CSV table of C-alpha atoms in Angstrom, one decimal:
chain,number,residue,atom,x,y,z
A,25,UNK,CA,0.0,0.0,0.0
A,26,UNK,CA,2.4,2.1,0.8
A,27,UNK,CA,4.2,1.6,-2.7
A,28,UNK,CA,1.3,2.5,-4.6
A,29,UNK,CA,1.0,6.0,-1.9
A,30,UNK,CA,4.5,6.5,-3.2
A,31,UNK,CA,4.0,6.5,-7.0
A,32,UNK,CA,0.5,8.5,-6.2
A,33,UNK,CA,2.8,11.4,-4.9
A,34,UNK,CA,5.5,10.9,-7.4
A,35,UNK,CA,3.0,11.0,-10.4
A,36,UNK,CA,1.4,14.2,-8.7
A,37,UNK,CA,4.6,16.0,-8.4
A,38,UNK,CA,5.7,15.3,-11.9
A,39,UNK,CA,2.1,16.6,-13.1
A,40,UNK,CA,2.8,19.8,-10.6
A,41,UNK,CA,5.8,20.2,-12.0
A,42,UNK,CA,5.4,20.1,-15.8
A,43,UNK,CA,2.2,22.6,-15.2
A,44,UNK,CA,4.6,24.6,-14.0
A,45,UNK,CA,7.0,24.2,-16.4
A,46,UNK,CA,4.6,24.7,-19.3
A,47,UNK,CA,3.3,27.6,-17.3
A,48,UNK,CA,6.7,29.4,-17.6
A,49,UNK,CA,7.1,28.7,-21.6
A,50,UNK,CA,3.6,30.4,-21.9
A,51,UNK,CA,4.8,33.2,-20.2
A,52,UNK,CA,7.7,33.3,-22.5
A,53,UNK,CA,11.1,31.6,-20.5
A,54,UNK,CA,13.4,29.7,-22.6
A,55,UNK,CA,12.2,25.9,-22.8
A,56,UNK,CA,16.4,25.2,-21.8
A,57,UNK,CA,15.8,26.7,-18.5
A,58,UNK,CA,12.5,25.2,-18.3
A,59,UNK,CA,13.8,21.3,-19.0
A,60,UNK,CA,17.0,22.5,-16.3
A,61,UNK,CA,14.3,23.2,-13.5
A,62,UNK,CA,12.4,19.4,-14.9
A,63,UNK,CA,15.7,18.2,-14.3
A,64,UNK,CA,16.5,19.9,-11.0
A,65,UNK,CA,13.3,18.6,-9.8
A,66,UNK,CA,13.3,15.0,-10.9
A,67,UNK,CA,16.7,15.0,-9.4
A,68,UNK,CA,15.8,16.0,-5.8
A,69,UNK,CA,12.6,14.0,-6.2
A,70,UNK,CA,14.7,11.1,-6.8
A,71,UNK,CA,17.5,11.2,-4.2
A,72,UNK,CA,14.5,11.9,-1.4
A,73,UNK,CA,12.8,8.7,-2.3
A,74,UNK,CA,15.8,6.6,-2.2
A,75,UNK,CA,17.1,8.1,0.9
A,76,UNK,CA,13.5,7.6,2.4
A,77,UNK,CA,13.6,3.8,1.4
A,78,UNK,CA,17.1,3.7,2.4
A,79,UNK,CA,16.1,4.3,5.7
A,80,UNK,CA,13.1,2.4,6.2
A,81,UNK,CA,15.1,-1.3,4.5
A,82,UNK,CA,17.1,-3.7,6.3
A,83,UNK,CA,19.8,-3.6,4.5
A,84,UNK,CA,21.7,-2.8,1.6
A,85,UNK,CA,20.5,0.4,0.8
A,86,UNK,CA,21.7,0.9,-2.2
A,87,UNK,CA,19.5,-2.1,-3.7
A,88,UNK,CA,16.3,-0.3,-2.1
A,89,UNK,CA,16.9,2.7,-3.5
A,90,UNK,CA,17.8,1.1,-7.3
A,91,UNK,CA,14.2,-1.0,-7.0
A,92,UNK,CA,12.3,2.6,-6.3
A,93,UNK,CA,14.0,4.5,-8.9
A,94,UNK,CA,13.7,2.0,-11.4
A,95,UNK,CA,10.1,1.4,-10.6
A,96,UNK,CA,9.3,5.2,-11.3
A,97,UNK,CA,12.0,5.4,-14.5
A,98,UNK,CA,9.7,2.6,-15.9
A,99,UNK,CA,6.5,5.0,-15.3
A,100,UNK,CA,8.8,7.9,-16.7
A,101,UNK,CA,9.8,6.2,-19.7
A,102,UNK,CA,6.3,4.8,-20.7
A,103,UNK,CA,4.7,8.4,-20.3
A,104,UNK,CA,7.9,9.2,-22.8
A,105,UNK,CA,6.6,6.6,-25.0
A,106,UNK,CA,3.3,7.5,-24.9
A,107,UNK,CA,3.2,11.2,-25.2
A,108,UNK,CA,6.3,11.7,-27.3
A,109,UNK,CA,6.8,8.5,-29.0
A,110,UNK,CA,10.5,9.1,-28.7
A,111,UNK,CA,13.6,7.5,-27.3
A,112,UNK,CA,17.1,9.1,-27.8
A,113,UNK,CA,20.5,8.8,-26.6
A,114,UNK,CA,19.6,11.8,-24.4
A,115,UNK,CA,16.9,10.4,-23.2
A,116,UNK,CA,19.0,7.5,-21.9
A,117,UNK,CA,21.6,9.3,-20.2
A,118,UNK,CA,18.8,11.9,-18.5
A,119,UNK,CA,17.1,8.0,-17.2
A,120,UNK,CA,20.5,6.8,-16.0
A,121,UNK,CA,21.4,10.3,-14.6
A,122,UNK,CA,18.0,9.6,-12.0
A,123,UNK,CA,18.6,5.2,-11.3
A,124,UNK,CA,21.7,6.6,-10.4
A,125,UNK,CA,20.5,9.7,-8.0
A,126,UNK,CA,18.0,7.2,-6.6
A,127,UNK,CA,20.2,4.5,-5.8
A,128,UNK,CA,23.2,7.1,-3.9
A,129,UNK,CA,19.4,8.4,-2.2
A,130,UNK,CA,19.6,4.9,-0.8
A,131,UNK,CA,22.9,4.2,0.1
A,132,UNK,CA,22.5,7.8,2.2
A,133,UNK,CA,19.4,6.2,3.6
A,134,UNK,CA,20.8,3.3,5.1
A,135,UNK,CA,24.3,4.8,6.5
A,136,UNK,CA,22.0,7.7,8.0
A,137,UNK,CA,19.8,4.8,9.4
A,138,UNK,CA,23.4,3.2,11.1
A,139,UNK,CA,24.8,6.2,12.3
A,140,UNK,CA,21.4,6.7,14.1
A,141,UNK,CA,22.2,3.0,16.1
């Protein structure tokens, strides 16, 4: 349950934040600055996660924190698919940037939950 209340807020902050986003193109910023604060965004969005289910695992942090960014890359990448119908070699590196955010969230996660002990 608490999985699904995960992606719930995940998928509301990305909708938040590309509102937003388009928002500021309507109002005439540059769509680079606009895809840097997407990216700023998904990029804390990611590290909190994994630090938050690097905390609450067992052990080995960093594999808790790969399982819950990968699990919202695979929602990101099908809204990709869907809406854009594209997949480039940015695209790839912009995915690996955030499985990689997500997974150092973890490992944060769990050596914050042992200093704690």
């Amino acid at each position: 349950m608490k999985l699904l209340k995960n992606i719930g807020f995940y998928l509301l902050f990305l909708v938040l934040i590309i509102a937003l986003c388009s928002l500021l193109n309507l109002l005439g910023v540059n769509s680079t600055i606009t895809n840097f604060i997407l990216l700023i965004f998904n990029i804390a969005l990611y590290l909190i996660y994994g630090f938050k289910t690097g905390i609450k695992s067992k052990e080995k942090g960093f594999l808790a924190g790969l399982k819950m960014s990968s699990l919202m890359l695979l929602i990101l990448i099908a809204a990709n698919l869907l809406l854009l119908r594209q997949f480039s070699i940015s695209s790839i590196i912009y995915y690996t940037i955030l499985l990689l955010v997500g997974t150092f969230g973890g490992m944060l996660g769990i050596s914050k939950k042992k200093e704690e002990n």
